Short mmCIF file of C-alpha atoms and ligand atoms in Angstrom, two decimals:
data_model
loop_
_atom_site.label_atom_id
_atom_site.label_comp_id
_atom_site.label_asym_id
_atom_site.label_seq_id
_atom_site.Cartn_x
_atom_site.Cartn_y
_atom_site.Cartn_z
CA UNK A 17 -175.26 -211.11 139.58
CA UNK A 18 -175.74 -207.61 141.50
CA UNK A 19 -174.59 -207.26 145.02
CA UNK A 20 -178.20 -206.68 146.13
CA UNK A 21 -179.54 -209.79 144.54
CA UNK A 22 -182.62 -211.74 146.30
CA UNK A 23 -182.85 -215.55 146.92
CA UNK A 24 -186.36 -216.11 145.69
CA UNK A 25 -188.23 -219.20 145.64
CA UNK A 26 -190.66 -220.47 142.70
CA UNK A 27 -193.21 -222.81 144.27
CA UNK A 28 -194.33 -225.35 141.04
CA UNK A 29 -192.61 -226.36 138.12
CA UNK A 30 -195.33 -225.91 135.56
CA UNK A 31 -195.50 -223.53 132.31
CA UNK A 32 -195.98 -220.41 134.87
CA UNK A 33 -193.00 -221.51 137.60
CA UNK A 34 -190.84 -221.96 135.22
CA UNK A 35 -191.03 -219.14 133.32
CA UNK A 36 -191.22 -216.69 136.23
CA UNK A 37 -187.78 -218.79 137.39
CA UNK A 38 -186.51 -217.91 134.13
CA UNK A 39 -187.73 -214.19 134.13
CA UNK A 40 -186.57 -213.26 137.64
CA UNK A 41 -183.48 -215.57 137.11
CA UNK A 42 -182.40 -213.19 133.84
CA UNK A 43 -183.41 -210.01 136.19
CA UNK A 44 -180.26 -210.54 138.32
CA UNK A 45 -181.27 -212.77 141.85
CA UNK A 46 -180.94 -216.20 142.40
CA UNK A 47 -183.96 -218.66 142.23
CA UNK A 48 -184.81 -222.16 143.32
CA UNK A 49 -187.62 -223.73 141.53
CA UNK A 50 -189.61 -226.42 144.74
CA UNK A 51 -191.67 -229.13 142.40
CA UNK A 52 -193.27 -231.95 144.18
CA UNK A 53 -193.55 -234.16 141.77
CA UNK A 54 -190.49 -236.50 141.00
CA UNK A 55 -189.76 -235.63 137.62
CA UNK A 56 -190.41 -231.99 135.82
CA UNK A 57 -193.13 -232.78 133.08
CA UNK A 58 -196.61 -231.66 131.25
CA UNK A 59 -199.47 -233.73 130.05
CA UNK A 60 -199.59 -235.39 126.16
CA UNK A 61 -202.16 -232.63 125.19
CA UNK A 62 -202.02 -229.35 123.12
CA UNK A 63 -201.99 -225.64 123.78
CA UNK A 64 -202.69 -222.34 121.91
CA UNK A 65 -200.13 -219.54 122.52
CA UNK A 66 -201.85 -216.39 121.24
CA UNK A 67 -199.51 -213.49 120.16
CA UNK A 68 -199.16 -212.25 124.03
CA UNK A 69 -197.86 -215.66 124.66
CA UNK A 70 -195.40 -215.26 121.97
CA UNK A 71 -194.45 -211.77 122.95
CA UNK A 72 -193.97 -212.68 125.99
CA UNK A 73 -191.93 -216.10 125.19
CA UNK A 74 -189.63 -213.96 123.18
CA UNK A 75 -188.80 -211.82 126.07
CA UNK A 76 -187.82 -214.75 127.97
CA UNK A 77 -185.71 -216.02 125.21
CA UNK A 78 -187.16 -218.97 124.49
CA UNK A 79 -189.61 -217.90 121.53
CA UNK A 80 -186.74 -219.62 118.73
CA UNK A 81 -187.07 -223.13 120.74
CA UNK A 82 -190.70 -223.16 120.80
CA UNK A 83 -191.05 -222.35 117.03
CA UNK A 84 -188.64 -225.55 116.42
CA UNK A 85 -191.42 -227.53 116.80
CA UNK A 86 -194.60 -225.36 117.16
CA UNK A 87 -197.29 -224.67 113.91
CA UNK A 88 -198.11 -221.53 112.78
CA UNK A 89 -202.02 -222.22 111.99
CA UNK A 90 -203.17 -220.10 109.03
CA UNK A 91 -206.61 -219.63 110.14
CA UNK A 92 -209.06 -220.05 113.56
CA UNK A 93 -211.92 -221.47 112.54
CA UNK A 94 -215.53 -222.09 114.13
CA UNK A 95 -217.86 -224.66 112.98
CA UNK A 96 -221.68 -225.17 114.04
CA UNK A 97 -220.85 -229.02 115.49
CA UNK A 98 -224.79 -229.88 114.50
CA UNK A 99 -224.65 -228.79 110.88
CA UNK A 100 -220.92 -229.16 110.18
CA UNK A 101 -221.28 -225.43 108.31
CA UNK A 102 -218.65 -222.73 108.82
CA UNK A 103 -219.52 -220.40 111.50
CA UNK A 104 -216.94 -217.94 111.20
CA UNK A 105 -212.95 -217.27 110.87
CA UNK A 106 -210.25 -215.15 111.68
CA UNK A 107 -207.28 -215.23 109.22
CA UNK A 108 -203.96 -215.65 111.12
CA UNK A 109 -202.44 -214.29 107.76
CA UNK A 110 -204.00 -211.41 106.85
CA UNK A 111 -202.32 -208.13 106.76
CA UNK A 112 -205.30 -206.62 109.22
CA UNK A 113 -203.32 -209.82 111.96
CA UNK A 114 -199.56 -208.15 111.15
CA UNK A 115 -200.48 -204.97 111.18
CA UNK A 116 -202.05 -205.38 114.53
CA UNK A 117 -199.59 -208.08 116.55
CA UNK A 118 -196.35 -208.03 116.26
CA UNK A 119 -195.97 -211.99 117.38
CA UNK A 120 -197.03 -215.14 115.89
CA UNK A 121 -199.94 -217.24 117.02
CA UNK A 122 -199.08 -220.59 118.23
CA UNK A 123 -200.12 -224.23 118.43
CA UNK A 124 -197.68 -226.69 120.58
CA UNK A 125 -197.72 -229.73 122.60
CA UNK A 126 -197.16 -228.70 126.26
CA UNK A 127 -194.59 -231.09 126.42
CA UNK A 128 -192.73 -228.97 123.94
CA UNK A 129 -193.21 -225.77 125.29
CA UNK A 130 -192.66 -226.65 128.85
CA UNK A 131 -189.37 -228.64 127.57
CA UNK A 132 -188.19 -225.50 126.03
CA UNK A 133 -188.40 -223.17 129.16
CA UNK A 134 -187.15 -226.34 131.46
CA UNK A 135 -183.63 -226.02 129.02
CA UNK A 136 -183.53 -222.09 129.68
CA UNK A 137 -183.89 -223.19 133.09
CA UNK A 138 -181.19 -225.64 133.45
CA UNK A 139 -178.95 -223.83 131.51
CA UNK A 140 -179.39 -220.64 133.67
CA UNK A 141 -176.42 -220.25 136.62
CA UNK A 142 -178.71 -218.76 138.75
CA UNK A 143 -181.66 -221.25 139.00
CA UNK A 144 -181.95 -224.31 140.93
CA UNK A 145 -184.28 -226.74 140.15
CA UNK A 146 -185.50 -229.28 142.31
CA UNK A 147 -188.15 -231.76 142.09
CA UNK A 148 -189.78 -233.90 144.83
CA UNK A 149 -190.15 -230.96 146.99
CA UNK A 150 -193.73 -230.81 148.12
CA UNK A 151 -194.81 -227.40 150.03
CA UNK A 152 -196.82 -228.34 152.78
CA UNK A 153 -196.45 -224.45 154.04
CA UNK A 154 -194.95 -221.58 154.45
CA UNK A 155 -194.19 -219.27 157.63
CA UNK A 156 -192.85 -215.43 157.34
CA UNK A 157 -191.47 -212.81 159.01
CA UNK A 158 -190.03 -209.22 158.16
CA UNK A 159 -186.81 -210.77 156.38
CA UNK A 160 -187.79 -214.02 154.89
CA UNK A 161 -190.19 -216.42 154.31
CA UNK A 162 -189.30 -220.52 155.68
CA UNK A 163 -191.27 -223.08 153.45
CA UNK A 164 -191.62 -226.36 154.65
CA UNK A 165 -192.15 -229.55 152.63
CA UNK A 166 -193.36 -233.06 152.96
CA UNK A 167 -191.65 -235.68 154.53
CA UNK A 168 -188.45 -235.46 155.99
CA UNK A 169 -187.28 -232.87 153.43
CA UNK A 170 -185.45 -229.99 155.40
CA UNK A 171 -187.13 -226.67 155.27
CA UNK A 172 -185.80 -223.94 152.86
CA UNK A 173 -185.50 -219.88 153.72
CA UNK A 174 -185.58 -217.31 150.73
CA UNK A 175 -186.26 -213.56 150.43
CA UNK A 176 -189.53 -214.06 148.96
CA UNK A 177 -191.82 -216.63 147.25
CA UNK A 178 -193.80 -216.90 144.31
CA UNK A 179 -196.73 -219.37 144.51
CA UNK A 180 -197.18 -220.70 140.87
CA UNK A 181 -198.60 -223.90 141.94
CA UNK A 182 -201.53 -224.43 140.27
CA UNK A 183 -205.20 -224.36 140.55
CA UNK A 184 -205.56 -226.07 143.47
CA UNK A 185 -202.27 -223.81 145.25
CA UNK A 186 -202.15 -224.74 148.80
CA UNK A 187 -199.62 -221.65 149.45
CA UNK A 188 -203.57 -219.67 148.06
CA UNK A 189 -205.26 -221.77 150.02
CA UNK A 190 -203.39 -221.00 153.58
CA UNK A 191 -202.65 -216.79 152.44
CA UNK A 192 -206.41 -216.08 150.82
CA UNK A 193 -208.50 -218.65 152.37
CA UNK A 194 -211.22 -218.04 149.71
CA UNK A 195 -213.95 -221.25 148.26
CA UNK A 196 -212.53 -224.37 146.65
CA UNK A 197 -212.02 -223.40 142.86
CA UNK A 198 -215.61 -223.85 141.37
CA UNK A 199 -216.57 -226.75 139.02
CA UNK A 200 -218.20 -225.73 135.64
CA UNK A 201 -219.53 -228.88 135.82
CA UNK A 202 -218.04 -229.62 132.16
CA UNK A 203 -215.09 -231.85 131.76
CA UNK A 204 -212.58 -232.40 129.31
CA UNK A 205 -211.18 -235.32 127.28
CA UNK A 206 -208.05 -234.62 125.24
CA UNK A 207 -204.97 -236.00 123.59
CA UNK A 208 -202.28 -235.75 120.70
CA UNK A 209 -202.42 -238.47 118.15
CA UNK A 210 -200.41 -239.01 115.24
CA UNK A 211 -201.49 -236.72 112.39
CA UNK A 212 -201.70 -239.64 109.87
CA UNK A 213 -204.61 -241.42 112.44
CA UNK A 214 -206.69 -238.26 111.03
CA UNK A 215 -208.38 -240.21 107.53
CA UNK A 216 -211.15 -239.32 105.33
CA UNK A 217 -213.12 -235.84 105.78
CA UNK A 218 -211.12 -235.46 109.21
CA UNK A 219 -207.84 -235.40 107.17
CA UNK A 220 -208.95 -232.35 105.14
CA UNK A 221 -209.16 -230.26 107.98
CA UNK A 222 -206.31 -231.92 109.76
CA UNK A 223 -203.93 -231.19 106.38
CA UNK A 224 -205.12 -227.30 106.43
CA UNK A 225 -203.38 -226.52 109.75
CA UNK A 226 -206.28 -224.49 110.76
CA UNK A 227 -207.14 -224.72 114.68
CA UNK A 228 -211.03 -226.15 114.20
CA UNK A 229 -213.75 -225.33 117.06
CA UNK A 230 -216.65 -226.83 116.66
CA UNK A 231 -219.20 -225.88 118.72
CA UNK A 232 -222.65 -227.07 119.63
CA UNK A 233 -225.60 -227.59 122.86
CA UNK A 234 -223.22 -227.82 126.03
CA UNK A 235 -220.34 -229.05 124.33
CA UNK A 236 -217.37 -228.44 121.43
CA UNK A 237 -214.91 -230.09 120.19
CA UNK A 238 -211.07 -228.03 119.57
CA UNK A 239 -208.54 -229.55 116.71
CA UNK A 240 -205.76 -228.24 115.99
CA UNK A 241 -202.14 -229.97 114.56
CA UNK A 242 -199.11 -230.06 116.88
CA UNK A 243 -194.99 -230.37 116.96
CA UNK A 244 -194.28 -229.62 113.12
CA UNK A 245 -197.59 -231.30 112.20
CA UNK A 246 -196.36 -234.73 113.15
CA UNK A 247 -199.31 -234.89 115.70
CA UNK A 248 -202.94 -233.67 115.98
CA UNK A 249 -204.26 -232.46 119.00
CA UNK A 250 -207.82 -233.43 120.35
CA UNK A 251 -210.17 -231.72 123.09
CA UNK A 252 -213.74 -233.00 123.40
CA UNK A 253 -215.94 -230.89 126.35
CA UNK A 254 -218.97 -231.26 127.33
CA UNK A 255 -221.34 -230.34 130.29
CA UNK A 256 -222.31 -233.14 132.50
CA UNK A 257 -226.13 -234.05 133.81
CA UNK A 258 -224.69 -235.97 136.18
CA UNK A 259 -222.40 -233.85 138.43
CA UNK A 260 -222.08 -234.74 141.74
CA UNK A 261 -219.60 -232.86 144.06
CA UNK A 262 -216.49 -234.92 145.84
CA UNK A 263 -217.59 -237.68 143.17
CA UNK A 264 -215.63 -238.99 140.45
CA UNK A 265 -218.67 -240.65 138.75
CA UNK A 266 -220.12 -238.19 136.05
CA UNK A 267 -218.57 -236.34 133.05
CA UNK A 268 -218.29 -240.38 132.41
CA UNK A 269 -217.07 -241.66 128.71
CA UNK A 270 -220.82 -243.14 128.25
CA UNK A 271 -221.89 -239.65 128.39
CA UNK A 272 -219.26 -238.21 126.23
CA UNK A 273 -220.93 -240.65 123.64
CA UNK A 274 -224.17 -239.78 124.72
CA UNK A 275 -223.47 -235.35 124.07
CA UNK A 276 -221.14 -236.00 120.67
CA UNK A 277 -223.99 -238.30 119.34
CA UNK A 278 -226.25 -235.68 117.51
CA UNK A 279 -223.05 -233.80 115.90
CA UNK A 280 -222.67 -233.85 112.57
CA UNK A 281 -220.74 -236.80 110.24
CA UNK A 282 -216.87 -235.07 110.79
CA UNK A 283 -217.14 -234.89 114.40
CA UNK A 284 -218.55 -238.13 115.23
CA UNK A 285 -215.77 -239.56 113.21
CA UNK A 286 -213.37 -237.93 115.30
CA UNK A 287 -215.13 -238.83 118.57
CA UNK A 288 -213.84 -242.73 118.41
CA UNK A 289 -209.70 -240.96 117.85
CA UNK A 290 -210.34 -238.88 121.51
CA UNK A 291 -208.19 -239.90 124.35
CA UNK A 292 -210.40 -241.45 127.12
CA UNK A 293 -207.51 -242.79 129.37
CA UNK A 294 -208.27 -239.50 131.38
CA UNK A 295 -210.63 -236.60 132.09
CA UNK A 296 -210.31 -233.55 133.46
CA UNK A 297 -213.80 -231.61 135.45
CA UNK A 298 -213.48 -228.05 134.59
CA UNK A 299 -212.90 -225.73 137.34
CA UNK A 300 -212.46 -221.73 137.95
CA UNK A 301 -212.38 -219.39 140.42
CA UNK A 302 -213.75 -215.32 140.74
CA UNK A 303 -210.99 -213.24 140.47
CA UNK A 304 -209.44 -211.87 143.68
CA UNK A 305 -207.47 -208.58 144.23
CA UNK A 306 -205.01 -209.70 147.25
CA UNK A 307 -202.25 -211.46 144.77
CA UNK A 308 -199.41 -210.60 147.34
CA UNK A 309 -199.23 -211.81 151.02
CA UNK A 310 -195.80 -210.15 152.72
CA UNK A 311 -193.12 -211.66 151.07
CA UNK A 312 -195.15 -214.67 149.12
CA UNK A 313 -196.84 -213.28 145.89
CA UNK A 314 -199.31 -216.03 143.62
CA UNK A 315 -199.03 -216.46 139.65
CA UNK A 316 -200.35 -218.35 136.64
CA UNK A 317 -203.37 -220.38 138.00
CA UNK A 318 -202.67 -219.98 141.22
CA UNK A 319 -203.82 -216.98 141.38
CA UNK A 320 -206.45 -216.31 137.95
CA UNK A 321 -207.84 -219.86 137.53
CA UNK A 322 -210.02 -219.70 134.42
CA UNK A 323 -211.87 -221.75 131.92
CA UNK A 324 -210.03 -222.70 128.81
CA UNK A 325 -212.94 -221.28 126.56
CA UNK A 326 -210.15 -218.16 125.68
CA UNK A 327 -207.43 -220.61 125.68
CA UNK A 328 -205.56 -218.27 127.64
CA UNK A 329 -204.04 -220.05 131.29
CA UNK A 330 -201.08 -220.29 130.30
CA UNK A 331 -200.45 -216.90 128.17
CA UNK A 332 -201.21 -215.24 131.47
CA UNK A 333 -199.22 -216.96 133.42
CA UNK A 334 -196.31 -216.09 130.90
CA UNK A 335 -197.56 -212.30 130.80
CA UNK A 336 -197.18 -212.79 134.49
CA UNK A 337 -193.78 -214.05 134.85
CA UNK A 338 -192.58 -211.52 132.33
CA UNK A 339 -193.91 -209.04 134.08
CA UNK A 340 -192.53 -209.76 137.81
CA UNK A 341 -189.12 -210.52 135.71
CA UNK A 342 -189.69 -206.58 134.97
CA UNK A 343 -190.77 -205.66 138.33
CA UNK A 344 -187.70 -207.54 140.16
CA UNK A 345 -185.67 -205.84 137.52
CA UNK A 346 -186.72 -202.67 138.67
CA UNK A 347 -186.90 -202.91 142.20
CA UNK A 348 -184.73 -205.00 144.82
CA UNK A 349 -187.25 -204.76 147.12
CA UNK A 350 -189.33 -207.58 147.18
CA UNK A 351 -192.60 -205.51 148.68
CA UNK A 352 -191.85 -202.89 145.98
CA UNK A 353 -191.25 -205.90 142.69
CA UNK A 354 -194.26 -207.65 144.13
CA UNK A 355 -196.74 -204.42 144.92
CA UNK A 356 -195.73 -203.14 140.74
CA UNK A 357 -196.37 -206.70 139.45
CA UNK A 358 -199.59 -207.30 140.99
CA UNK A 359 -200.39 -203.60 139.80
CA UNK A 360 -199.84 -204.56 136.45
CA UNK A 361 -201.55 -207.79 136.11
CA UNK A 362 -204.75 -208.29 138.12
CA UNK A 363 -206.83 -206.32 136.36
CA UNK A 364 -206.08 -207.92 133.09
CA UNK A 365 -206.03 -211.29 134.20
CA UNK A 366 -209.43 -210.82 136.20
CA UNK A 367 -210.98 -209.77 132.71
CA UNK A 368 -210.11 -212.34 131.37
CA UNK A 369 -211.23 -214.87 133.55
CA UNK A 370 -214.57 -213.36 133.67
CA UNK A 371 -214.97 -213.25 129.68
CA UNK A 372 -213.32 -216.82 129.25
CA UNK A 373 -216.98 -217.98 131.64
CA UNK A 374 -219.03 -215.50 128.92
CA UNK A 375 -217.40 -217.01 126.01
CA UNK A 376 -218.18 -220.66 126.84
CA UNK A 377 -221.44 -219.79 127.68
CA UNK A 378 -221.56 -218.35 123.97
CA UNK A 379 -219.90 -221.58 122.15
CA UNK A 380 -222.28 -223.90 123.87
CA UNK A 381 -225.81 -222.05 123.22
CA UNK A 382 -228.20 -224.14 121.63
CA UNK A 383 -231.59 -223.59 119.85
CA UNK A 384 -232.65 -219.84 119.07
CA UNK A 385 -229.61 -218.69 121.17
CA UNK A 386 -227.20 -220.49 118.37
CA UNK A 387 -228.75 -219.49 115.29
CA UNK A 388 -228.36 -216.07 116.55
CA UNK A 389 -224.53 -216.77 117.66
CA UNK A 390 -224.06 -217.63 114.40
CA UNK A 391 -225.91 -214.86 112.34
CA UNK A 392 -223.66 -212.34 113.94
CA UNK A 393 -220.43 -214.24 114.03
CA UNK A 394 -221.06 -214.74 110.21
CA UNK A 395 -221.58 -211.03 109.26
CA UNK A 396 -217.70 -210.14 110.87
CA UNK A 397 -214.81 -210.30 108.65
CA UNK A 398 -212.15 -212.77 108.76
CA UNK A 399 -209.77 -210.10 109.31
CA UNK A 400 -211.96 -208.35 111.86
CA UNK A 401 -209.90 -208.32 114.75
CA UNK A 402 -211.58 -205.91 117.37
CA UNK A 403 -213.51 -208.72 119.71
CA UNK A 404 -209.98 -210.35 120.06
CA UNK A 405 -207.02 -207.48 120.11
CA UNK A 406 -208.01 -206.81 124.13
CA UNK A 407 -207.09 -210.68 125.11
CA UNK A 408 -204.05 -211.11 122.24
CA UNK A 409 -202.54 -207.98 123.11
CA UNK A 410 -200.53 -207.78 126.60
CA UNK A 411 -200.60 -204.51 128.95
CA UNK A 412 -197.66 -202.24 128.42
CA UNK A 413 -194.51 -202.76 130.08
CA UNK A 414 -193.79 -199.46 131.34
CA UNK A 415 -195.56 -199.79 135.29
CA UNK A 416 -196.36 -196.83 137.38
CA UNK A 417 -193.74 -196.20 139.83
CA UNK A 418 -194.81 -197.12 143.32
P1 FAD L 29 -199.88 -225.81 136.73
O1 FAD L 29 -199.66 -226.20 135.32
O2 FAD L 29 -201.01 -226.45 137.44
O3 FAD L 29 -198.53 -226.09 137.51
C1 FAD L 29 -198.49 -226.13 138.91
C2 FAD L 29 -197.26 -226.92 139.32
O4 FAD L 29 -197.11 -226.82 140.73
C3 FAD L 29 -197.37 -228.41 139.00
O5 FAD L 29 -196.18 -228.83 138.38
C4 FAD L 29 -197.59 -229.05 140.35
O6 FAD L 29 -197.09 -230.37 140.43
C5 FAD L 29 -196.83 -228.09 141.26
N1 FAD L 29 -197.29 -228.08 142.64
C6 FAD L 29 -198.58 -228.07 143.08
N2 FAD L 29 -198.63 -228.03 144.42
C7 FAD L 29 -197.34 -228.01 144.84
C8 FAD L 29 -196.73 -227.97 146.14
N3 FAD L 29 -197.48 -227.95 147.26
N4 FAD L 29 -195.38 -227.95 146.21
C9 FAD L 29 -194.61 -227.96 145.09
N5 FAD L 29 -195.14 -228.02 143.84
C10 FAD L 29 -196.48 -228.03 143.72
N6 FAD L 29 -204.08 -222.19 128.44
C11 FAD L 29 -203.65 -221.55 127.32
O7 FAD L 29 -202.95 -220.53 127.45
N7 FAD L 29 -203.94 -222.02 126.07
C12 FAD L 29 -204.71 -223.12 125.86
O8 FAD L 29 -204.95 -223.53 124.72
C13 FAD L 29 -205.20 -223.81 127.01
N8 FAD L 29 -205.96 -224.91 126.87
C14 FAD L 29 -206.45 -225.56 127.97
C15 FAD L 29 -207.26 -226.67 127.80
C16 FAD L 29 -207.77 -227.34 128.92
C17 FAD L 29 -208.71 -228.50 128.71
C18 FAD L 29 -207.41 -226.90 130.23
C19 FAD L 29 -207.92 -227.61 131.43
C20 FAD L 29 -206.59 -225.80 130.39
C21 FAD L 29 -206.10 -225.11 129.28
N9 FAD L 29 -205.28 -223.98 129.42
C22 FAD L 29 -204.85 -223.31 128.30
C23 FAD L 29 -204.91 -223.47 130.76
C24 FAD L 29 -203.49 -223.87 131.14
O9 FAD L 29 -203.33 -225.26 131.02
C25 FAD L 29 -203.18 -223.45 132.58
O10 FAD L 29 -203.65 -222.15 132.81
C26 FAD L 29 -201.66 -223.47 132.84
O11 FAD L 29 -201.14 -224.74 132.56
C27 FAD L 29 -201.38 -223.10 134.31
O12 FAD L 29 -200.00 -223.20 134.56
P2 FAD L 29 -199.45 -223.04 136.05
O13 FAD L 29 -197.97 -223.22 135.93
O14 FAD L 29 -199.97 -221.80 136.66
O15 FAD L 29 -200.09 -224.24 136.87
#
């Protein structure tokens, strides 16, 4: 620990809190980690970590840990969901993938991965983690910033903040005062079963490793196997005729049914093996350019909400945490760390959100608009990499100097 190191506070224990903990933690200052919820933990479902995810998992020294239990797929895949024909592919083992990024692509229960930076955590002198500390919010001045939490829990004073709590951030909501995040009106059903549950033509995809998208009219369905293969991870969207704001009552399990029921033979026999106990509405937000407020800066979805369509949430948040590791590495000022990391990230992450929209617009077209999708997805190469390098590969680490 350096004389001149910072107390910092990381508002959310999620994929993106803890790894910027981690990050700023192994950059010399001393963090506590505020979660409100009672125990530190992730939903049963699965995530794709693209090769910036990896990269930047590595440089918070938890890459080895994740690969304990992640799968390496072999191949993306997209299907047309109506004829059950191969739309296109890009081959995860091609020489055209190594020659162009330098880390793995990923598929691992969030459990897993969120486990893995949780250990770093714990094991790391400088962090403390503490959970049932809601922020309700958060007052500064020229020195410090005071957060306050729910309840009788007594207030807590650091040298700066980092709001990484989530898509619906209150610490965003008080500093940027923009709209409620905006519903696609699409929801989500999802879940990790185990692998063995997948039987007859499921299994065949299932036993390839491949992560499957199969995409049809307003809706797809994402497969891909989980934690050494032992599981296989499920998400079923689709867009709902029935949205009603402030309502819980559409994006219902009658019309999940109802979407999934002109798909072809493989998918409806999946349909029955998707989790129902819970769905999730869809939401986003437009991307904004005031990330840092004083001493509080935002991260992960707190401050780049986007669709899942480029499964990509959670790499940025991870590109983001590495990065303001970097920044507070660099600078001991907060204003200075916080002005270079915002530098660095928001124009990335705002591209991304706006293509992740574009591209579920594209896997959901129907009629003309699909045939056409799939005319020109068909005539690229499998180990045609161009449409996808921008996302996969993370902006360079050396920042301009303030
Ligand atoms: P969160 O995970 O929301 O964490 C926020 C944390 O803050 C929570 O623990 C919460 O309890 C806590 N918190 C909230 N308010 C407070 C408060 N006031 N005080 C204290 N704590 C608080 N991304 C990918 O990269 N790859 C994928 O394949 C992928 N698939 C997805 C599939 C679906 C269906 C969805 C919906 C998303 C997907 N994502 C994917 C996106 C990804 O899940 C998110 O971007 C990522 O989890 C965001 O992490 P976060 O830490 O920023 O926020």
């Amino acid at each position: 620990m350096t004389p001149a190191a910072l107390r910092i506070a990381v508002v959310g224990g999620g994929i993106g809190g803890l790894a910027a903990a981690l990050s700023i933690a192994r950059a010399g200052h001393h963090v506590t980690l505020l979660e409100r919820a009672a125990r530190f933990g992730e939903i049963g479902a699965g995530l794709q970590l693209a090769p910036n995810a990896s990269q930047a998992l590595e440089e918070l020294g938890v890459l080895d840990a994740v690969q304990r239990t992640a799968v390496a797929p072999p191949r993306l895949v997209m299907m047309d969901a109506l004829s059950g024909d191969q739309v296109t592919s890009l081959d995860l083992r091609s020489a055209a993938y190594t020659e162009r990024f330098t880390h793995p692509y990923l598929v691992t229960h969030r459990t897993d991965l969120h486990t893995a930076l949780l250990t770093a955590c714990q094991a790391h002198p400088d962090i403390t983690l503490r959970t049932g500390h809601a922020v309700t919010h958060a007052e500064q001045d020229e020195s410090a910033v005071h957060l306050h939490f729910a309840g009788t829990t007594p207030g807590l004073t650091a040298d700066a903040v980092v709001a990484a709590d989530g898509l619906h951030s209150r610490l965003r909501q008080a500093l940027v005062g923009d709209e409620e995040p905006v519903c696609s009106r699409y929801v989500a059903f999802r879940g990790a079963l185990p692998a063995d549950r997948m039987t007859g033509r499921m299994s065949q995809h299932a036993a390839s490793d491949a992560v499957m998208v199969w995409a049809g009219p307003r809706m797809h369905l994402v497969q891909y196997p989980v934690r050494r293969g032992e599981l296989y991870n499920q998400v079923a969207v689709f867009e709902s005729d029935h949205y009603t704001p402030d309502s819980d009552d559409w994006g219902t399990e009658a019309e999940l049914e109802e979407r999934f029921a002109g798909t072809c033979r493989t998918v409806r026999d999946a349909l029955p093996l998707i989790a129902r106990d819970r769905r999730w509405p869809l939401y986003d937000r437009l991307p904004i350019d005031n990330w840092i407020h004083g001493r509080i800066a935002l991260l992960g979805d707190a401050a780049h909400p986007m669709l899942q369509y480029l499964a990509q949430g959670a790499c940025q948040a991870l590109e983001d945490a590495v990065a303001l590791g970097q920044s507070f590495g660099r600078f001991t000022d907060p204003a200075d760390a916080f002005a270079t990391y915002a530098d660095r990230r928001r124009e990335r992450a705002a591209r991304i959100q706006t293509n992740a929209r574009r591209f579920g617009e594209i896997c959901h077209l129907e009629g003309m608009g699909a045939t056409l999708r799939n005319q020109l997805f068909a005539s690229r190469a499998s180990d045609d990499f161009n449409d996808v390098s921008w996302v996969w590969t993370p902006a360079p680490a050396t920042a301009p100097t303030p």
